[in-house]
Short mmCIF file of C-alpha atoms in Angstrom, two decimals:
data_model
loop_
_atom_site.label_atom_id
_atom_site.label_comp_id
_atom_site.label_asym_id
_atom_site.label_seq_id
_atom_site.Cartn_x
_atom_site.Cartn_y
_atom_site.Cartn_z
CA UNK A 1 -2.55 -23.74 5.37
CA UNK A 2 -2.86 -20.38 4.04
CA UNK A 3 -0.07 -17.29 3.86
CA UNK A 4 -0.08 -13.84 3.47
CA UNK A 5 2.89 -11.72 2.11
CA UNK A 6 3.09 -8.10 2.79
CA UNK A 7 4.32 -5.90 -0.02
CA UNK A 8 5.77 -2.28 1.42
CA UNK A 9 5.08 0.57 -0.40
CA UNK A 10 6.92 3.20 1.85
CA UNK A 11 7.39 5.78 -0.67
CA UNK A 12 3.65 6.28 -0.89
CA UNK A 13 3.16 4.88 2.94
CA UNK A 14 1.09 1.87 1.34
CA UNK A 15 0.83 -1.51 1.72
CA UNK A 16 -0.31 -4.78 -0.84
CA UNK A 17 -0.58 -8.05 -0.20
CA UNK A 18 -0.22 -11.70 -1.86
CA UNK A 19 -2.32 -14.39 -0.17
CA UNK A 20 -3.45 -18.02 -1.19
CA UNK A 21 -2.49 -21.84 -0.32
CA UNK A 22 -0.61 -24.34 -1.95
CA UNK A 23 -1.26 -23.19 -5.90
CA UNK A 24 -2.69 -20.35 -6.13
CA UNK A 25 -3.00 -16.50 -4.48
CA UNK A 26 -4.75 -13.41 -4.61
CA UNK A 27 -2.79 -10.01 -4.74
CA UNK A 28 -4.88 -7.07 -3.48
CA UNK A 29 -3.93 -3.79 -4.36
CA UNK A 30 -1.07 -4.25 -6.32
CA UNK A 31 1.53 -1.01 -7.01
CA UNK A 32 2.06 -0.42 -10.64
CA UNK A 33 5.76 -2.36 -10.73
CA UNK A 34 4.25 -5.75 -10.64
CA UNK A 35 7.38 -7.34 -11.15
CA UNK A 36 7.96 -7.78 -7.27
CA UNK A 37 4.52 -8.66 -6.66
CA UNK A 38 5.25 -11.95 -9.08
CA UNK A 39 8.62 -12.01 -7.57
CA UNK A 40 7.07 -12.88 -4.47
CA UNK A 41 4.60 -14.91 -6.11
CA UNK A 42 7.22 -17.44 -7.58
CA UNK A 43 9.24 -17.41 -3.80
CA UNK A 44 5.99 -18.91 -2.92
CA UNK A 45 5.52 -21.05 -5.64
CA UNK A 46 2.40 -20.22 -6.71
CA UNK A 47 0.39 -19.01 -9.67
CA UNK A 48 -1.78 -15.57 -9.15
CA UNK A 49 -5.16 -16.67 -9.77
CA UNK A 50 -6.84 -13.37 -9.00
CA UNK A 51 -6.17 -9.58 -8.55
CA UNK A 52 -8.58 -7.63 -6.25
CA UNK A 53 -8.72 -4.27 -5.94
CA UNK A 54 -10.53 -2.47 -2.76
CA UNK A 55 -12.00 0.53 -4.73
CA UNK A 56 -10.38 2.85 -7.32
CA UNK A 57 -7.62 4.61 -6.04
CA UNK A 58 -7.22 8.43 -5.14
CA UNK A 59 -3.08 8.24 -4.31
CA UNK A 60 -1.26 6.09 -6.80
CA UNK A 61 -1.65 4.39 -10.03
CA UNK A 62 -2.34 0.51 -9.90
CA UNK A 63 -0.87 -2.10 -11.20
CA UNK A 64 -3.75 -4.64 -11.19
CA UNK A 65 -4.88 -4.08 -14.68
CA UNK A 66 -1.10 -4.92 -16.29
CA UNK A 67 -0.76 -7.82 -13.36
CA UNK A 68 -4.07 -9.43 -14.45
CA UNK A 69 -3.16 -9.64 -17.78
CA UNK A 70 0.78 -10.86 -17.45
CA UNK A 71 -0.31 -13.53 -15.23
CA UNK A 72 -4.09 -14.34 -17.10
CA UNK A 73 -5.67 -14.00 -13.68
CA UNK A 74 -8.92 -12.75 -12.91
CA UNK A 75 -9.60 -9.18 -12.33
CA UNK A 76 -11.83 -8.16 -9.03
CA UNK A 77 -13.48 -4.71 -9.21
CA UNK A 78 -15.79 -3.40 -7.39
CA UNK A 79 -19.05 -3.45 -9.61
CA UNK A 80 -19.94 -0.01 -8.54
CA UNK A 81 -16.52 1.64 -9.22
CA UNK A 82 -16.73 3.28 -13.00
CA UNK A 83 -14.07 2.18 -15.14
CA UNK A 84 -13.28 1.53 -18.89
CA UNK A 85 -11.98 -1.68 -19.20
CA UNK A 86 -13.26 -5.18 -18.61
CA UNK A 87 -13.22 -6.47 -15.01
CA UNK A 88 -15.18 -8.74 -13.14
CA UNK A 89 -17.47 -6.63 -10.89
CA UNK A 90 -17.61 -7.74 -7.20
CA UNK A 91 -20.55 -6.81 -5.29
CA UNK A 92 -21.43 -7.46 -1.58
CA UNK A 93 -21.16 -11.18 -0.35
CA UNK A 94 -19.48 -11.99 -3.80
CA UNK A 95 -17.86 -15.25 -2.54
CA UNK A 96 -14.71 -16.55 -5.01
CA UNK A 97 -12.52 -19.62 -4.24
CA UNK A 98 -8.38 -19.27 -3.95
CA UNK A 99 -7.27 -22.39 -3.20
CA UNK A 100 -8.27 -25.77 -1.18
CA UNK A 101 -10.69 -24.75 1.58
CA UNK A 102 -9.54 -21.39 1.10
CA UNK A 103 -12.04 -18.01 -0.01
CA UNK A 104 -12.58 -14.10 -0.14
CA UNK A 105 -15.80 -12.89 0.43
CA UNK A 106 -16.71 -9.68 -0.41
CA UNK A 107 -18.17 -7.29 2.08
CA UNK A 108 -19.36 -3.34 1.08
CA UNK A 109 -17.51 -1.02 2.97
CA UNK A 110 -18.21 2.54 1.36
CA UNK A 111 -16.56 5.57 3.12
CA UNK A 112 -13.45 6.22 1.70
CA UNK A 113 -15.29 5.73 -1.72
CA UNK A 114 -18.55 5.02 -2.37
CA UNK A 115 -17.88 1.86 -3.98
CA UNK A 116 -15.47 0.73 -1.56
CA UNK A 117 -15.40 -2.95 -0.65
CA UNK A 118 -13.05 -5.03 1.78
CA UNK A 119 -12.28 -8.47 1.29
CA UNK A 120 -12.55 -11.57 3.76
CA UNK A 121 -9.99 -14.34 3.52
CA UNK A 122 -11.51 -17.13 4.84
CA UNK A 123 -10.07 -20.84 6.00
CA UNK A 124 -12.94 -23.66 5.85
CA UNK A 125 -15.45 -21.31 6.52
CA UNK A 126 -13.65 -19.35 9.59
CA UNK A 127 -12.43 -15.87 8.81
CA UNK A 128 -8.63 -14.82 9.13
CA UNK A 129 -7.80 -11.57 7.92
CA UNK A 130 -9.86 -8.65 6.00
CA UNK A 131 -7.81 -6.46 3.78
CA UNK A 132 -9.41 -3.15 4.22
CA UNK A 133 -7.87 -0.69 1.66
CA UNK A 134 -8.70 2.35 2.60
CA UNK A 135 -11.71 1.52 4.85
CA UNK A 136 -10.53 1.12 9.08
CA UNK A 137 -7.23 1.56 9.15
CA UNK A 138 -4.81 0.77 12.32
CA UNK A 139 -6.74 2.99 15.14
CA UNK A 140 -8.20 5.44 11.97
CA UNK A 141 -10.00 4.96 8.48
CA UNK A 142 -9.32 6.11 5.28
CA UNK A 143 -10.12 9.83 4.44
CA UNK A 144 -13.88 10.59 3.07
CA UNK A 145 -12.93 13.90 1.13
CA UNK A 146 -10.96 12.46 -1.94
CA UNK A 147 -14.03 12.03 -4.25
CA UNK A 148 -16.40 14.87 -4.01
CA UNK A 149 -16.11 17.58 -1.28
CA UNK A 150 -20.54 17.38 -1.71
CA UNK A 151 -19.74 13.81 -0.41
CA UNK A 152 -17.61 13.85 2.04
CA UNK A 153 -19.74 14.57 5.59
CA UNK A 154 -22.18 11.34 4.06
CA UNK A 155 -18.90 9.30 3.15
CA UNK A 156 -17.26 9.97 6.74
CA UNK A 157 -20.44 8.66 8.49
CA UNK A 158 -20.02 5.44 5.74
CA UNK A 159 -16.74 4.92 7.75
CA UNK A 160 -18.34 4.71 10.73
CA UNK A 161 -20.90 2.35 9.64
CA UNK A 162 -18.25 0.44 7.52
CA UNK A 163 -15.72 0.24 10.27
CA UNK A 164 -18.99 -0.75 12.77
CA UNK A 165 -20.03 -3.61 9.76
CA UNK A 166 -16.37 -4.87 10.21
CA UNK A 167 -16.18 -4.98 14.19
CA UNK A 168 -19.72 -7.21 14.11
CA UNK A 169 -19.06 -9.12 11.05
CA UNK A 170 -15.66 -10.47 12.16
CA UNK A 171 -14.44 -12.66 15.20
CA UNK A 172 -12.01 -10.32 17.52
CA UNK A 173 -8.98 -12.88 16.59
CA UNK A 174 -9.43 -11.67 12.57
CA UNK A 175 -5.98 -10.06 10.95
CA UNK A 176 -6.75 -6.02 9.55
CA UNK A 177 -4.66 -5.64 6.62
CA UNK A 178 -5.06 -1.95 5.29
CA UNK A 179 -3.93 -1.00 2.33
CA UNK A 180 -3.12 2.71 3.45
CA UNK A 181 -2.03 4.25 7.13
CA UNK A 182 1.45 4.03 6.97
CA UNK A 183 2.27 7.29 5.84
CA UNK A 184 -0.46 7.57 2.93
CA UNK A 185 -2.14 11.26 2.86
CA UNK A 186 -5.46 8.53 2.30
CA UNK A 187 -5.28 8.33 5.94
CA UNK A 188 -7.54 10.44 8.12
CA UNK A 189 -4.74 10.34 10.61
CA UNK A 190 -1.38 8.72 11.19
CA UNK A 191 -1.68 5.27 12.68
CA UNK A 192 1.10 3.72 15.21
CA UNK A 193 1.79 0.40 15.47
CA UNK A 194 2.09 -2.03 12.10
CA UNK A 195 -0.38 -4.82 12.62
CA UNK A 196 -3.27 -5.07 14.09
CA UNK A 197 -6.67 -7.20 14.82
CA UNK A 198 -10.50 -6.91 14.88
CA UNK A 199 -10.15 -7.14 18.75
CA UNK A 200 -7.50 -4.51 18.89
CA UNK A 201 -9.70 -2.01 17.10
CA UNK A 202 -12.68 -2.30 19.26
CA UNK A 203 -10.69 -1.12 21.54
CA UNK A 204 -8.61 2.05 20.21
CA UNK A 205 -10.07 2.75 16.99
CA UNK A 206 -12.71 5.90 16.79
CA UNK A 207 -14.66 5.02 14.51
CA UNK A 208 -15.69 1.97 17.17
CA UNK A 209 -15.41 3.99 20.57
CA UNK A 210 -17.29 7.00 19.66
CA UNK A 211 -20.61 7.59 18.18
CA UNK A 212 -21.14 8.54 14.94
CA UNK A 213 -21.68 12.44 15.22
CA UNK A 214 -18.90 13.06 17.22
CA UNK A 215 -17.11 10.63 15.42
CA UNK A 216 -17.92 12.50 11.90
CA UNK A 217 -17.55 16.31 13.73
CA UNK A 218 -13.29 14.96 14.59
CA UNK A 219 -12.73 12.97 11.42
CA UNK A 220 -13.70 16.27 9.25
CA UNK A 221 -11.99 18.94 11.33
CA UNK A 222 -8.64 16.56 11.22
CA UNK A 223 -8.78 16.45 7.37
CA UNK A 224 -5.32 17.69 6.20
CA UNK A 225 -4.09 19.32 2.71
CA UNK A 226 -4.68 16.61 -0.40
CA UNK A 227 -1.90 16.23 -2.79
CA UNK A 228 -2.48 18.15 -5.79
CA UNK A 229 -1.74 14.81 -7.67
CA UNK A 230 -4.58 13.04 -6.42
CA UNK A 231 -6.66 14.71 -8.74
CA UNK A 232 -4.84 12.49 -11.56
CA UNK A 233 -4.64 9.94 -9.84
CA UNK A 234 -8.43 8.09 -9.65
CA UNK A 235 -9.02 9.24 -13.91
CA UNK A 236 -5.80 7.03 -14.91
CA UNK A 237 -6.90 4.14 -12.79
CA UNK A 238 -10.55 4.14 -13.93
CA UNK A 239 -9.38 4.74 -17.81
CA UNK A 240 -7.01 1.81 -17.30
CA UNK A 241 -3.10 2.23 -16.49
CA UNK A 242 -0.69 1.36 -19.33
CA UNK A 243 2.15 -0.65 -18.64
CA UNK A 244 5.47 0.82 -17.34
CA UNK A 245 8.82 1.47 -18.94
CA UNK A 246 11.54 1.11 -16.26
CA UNK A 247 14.27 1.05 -18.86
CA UNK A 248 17.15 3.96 -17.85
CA UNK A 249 16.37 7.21 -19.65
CA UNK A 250 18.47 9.15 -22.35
CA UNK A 251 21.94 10.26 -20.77
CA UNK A 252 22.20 14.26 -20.34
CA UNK A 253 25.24 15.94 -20.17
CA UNK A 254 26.07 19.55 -18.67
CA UNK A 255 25.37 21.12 -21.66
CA UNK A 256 21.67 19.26 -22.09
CA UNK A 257 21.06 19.81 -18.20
CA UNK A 258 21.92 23.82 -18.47
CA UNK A 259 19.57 23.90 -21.85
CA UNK A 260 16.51 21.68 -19.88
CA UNK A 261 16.72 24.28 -17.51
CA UNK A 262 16.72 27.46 -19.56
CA UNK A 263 13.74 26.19 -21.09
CA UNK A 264 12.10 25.72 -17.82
CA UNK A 265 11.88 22.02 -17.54
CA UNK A 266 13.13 20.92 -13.95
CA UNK A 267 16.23 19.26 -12.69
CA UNK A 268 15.82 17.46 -9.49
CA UNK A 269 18.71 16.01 -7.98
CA UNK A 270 18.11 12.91 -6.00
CA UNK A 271 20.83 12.90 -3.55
CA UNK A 272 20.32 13.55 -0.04
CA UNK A 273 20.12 17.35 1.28
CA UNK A 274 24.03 17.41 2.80
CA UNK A 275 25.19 16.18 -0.56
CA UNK A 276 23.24 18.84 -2.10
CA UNK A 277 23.64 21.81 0.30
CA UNK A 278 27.66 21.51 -0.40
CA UNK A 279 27.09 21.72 -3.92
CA UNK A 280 24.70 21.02 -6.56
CA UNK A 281 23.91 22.61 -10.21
CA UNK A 282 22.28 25.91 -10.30
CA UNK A 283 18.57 25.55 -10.99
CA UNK A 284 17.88 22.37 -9.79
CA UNK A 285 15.69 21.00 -7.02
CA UNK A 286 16.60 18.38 -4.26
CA UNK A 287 14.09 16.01 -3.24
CA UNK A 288 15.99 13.17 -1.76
CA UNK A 289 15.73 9.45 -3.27
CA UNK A 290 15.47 8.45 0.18
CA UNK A 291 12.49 10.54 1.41
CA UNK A 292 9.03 10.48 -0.12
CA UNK A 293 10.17 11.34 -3.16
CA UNK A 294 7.20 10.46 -5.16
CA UNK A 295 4.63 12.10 -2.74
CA UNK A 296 6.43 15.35 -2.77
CA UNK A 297 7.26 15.77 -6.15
CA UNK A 298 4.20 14.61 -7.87
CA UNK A 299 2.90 17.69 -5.41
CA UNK A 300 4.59 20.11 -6.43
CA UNK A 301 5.61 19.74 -9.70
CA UNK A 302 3.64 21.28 -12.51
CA UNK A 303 1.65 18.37 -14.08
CA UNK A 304 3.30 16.80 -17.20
CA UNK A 305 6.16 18.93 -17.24
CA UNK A 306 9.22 17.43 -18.42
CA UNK A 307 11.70 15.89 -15.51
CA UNK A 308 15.26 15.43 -15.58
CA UNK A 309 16.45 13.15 -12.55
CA UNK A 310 20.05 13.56 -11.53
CA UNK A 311 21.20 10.64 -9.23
CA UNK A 312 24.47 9.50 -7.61
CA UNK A 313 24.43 6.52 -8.87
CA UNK A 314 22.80 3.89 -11.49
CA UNK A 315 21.24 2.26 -8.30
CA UNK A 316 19.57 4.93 -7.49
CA UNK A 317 18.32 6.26 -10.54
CA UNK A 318 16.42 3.25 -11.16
CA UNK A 319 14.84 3.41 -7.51
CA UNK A 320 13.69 6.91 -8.37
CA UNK A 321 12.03 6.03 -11.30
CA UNK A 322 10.69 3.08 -9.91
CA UNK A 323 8.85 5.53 -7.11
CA UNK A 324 7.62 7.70 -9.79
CA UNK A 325 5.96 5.47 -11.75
CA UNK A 326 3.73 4.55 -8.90
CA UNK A 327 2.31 8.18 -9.60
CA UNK A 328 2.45 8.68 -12.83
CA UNK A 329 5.23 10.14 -13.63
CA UNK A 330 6.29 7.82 -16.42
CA UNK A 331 9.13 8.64 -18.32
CA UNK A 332 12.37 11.31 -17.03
CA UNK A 333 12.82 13.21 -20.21
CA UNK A 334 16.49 12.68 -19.41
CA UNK A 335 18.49 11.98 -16.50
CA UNK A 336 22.29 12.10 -15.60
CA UNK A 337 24.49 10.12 -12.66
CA UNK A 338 27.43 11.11 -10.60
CA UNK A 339 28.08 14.63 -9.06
CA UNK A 340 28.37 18.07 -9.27
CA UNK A 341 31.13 18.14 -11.24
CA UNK A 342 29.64 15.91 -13.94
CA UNK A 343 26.80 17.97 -14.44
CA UNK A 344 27.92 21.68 -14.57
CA UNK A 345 29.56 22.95 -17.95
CA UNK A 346 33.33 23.85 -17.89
CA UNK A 347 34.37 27.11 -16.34
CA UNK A 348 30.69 26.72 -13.87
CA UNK A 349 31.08 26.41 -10.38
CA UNK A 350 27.82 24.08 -8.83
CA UNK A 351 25.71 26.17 -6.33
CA UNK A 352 25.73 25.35 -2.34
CA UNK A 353 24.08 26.91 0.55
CA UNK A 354 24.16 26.87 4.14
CA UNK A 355 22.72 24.59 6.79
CA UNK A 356 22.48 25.08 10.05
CA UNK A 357 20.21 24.10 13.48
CA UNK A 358 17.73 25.72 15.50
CA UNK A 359 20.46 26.62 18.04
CA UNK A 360 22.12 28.28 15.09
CA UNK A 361 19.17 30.21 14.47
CA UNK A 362 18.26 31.29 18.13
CA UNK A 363 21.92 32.76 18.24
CA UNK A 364 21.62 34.69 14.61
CA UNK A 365 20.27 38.05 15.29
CA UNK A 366 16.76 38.25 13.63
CA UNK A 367 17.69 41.81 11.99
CA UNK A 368 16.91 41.30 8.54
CA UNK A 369 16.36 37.61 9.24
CA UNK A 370 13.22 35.74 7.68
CA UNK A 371 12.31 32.46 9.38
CA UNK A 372 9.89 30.32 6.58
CA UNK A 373 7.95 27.47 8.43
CA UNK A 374 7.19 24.93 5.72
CA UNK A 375 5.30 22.39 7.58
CA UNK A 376 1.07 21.71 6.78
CA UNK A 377 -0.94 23.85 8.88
CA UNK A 378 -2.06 21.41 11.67
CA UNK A 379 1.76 20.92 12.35
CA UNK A 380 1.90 24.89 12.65
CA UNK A 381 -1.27 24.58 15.37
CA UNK A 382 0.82 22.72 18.04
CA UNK A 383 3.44 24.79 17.43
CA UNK A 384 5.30 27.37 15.67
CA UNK A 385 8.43 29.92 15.98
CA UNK A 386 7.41 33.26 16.91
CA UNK A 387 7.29 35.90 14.25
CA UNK A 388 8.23 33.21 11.48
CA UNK A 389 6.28 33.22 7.95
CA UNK A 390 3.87 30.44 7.06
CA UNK A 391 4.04 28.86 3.74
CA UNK A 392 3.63 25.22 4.04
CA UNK A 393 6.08 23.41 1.06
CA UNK A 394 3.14 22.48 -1.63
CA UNK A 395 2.50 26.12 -2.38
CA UNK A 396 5.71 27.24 -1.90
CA UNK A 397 6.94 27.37 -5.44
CA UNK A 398 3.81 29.16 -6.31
CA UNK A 399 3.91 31.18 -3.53
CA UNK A 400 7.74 32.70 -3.87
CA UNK A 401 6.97 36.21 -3.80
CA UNK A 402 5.73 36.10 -0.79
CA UNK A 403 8.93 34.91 0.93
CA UNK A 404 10.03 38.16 3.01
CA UNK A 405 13.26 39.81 1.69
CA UNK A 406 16.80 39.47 3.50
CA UNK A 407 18.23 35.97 4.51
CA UNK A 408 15.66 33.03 5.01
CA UNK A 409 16.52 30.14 7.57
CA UNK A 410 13.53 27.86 6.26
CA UNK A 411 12.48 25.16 8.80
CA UNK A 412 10.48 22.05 8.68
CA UNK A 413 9.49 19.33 11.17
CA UNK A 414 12.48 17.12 10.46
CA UNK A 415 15.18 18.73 7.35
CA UNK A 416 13.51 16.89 4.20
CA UNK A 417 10.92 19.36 3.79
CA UNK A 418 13.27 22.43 4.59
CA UNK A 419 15.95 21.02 2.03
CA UNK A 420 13.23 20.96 -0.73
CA UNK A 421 11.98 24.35 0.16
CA UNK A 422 15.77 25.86 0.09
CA UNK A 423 16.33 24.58 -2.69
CA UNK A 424 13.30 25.93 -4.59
CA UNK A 425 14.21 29.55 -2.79
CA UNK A 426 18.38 28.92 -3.78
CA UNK A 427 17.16 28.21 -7.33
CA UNK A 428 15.76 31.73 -7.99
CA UNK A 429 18.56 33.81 -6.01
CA UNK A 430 17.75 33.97 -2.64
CA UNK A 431 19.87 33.85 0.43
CA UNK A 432 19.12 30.99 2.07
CA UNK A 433 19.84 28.82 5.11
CA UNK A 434 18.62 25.13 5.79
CA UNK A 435 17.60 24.10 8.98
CA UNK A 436 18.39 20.57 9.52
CA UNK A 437 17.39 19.38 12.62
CA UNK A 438 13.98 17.98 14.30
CA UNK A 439 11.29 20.64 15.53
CA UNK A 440 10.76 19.48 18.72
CA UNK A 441 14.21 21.13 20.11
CA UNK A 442 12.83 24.14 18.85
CA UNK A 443 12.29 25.89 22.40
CA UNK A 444 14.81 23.75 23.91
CA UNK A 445 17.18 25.79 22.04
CA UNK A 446 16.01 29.22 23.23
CA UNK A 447 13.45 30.09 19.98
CA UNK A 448 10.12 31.38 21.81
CA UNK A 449 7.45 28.98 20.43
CA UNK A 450 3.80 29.59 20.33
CA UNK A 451 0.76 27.55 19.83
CA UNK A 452 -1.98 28.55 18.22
#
């Protein structure tokens, strides 16, 4: 009998995975805290012979380097995949043995990187699940235009001949366990449904139901905006990740927080956007603990500049940096727990500003009103608030001046977005207003909407 465990990375909208018999198992993509892939590991009783990875990764910073080497297991890269440390390189039809009757066979699936390569588990010979990584996703595949942008049309078409290698390779009945397409910006587009089969996909996946030209013209005009930390992301996994530090950082006070941010440094306060609306210290930045925290502050924050994390609680805190380390954000410089009150010097008030719904902003009169649409552009193209402003949240902070003057009601699709984006436009003095409710009652509300 074989198992597989599924290990959530929702922060990052990822998934890994520890499968193997009796005594041994095989964890495939692992996240950078490795402790609760050997958590599960000793729930199952069982000693992690190997560590796979499916190709080098563009949106987070792995963990199978420090796992291999805690645990003494065997390292599984693909050989074509440049990297600096020792490995053993996998190459097509690479065959390696878990456990009694139990195997992973290798099969080259280039598309979301050239070196990209899926992984069979097989039972006595019959195959039971593939884990995929970033190759065909749950009715999508992985995105082609994280490498090179002079690769990407001749990557996308690798996708369709990867996800087409899959679909003839594999008996309908076979288990698809992706590594992104839960969330992850490495998805070409956002898949519904959690789990899914080789049969399944025949059916609703593109890349199987169309050919390869139209299939390649969609995939490329669907690509959305890449996170700007990407760029760091495939360099620290190639050079090798160091371990992680998840010890709490060095305690700030009110005076350290006020000084952190008169030199410039940012303060972002982890509690959710209510909390922070009502009142929060002047400056600082809310990107909620419980939102994708790491996605959207790796983003947007300058990289390497110096963090201080501000969290309600010890709990908390260590959640946060847990999250951030997946990205490689390493180490707050400082961070502080509590409230308001804690963190603001004596005789300071904290900040607040105002939130409010779309039927609160249909009934405001629009004279000197600015309405600031923070969502990606193809949100925008199914749908937008007439006469708003269009700065989608990853450039906002760059992109401040351009805010019209007056008082800005800043909308997103849901509230986290917006919250971020008010805070970033309360931090340097603006009148703002934070529109906390879901798009789609938009019009219902009496705003005139447009499409594009």
């Amino acid at each position: 009998m074989f198992f597989v465990d599924t290990i959530e990375v929702s922060g990052l909208g990822n998934r890994s995975y520890l499968a193997g018999g009796e005594r041994t198992a095989v964890a495939v993509d692992p996240p950078r805290d490795v402790d609760q892939v050997i958590a599960a590991a000793v729930r199952r009783g069982v000693r992690i012979s190997h560590v796979v990875e499916t190709h080098v990764h563009n949106d987070y910073v792995t963990g199978g380097l420090e796992l291999a080497r805690l645990t003494g297991a065997a390292y599984l890269v693909p050989a074509g995949a440049r990297v600096s440390f020792e490995r053993t390189p996998v190459r097509d039809g690479d065959v390696t043995a878990l456990d009694d009757g139990l195997t992973l066979r290798a099969l080259a699936t280039p598309g979301h990187t050239p070196h990209h390569t899926s992984y069979v588990l097989e039972e006595n010979g019959t195959a039971v699940a593939v884990f995929t990584g970033g190759s065909l996703l749950i009715g999508t595949v992985g995105r082609p235009d994280l490498v090179e942008p002079r690769l990407t049309e001749r990557l996308a078409r690798a996708q369709h001949a990867s996800a087409r290698r899959l679909a003839a390779d594999l008996p309908d009945e076979t288990v698809v366990l992706p590594t992104h397409g839960f969330g992850s910006f490495c998805s070409s587009a956002q898949a519904e449904g959690s789990d899914t089969t080789i049969g399944k996909e025949k059916v609703a996946n593109e890349a199987l139901t169309r050919d390869v030209d139209t299939f390649v013209a969609d995939l490329l005009a669907g690509l959305d905006d890449i996170p700007a930390y990407y760029t760091h992301m495939g360099p620290a996994n190639a050079a090798g990740p160091a371990p992680v530090d998840l010890t709490p950082p060095a305690v700030a006070d009110a005076e350290e927080i006020a000084a952190r941010l008169a030199a410039g440094e940012w303060v972002v306060d982890l509690r959710n956007r209510v909390a922070f609306a009502t009142g929060h210290v002047a400056g600082s930045f809310n990107f909620e603990a419980e939102g994708q925290l790491a996605t959207y502050l790796a983003w947007l924050i300058p990289w390497g500049k110096p963090v201080t994390l501000l969290a309600e609680s010890p709990g908390q805190l260590a959640a946060a940096q847990r999250e951030l380390v997946r990205v490689g954000i390493d180490r707050p410089a400082a961070a502080a727990t509590g409230g308001p009150a804690d963190w603001v010097r004596e005789g300071e008030a904290p900040a607040a500003f105002r939130r409010a719904t779309f039927a609160g902003l249909a009934e405001r009169p629009r004279d000197g009103v600015a309405v600031l649409d923070v969502r990606r552009a193809s949100e925008r193209a199914d749908g937008y608030i007439e006469g708003s402003v269009h700065i989608p949240i990853h450039t906002l902070h760059r992109r401040l001046g351009e805010v019209p003057d007056g008082e800005v009601w800043v909308h997103c699709a849901g509230g986290m977005r917006a919250a971020i984006a008010a805070s970033l436009l309360d931090a340097v003095g603006r009148d703002v207003v934070a529109v906390d409710d879901s798009f789609d009652g938009a019009e219902k509300a009496g705003l005139v909407v447009r499409t594009a």
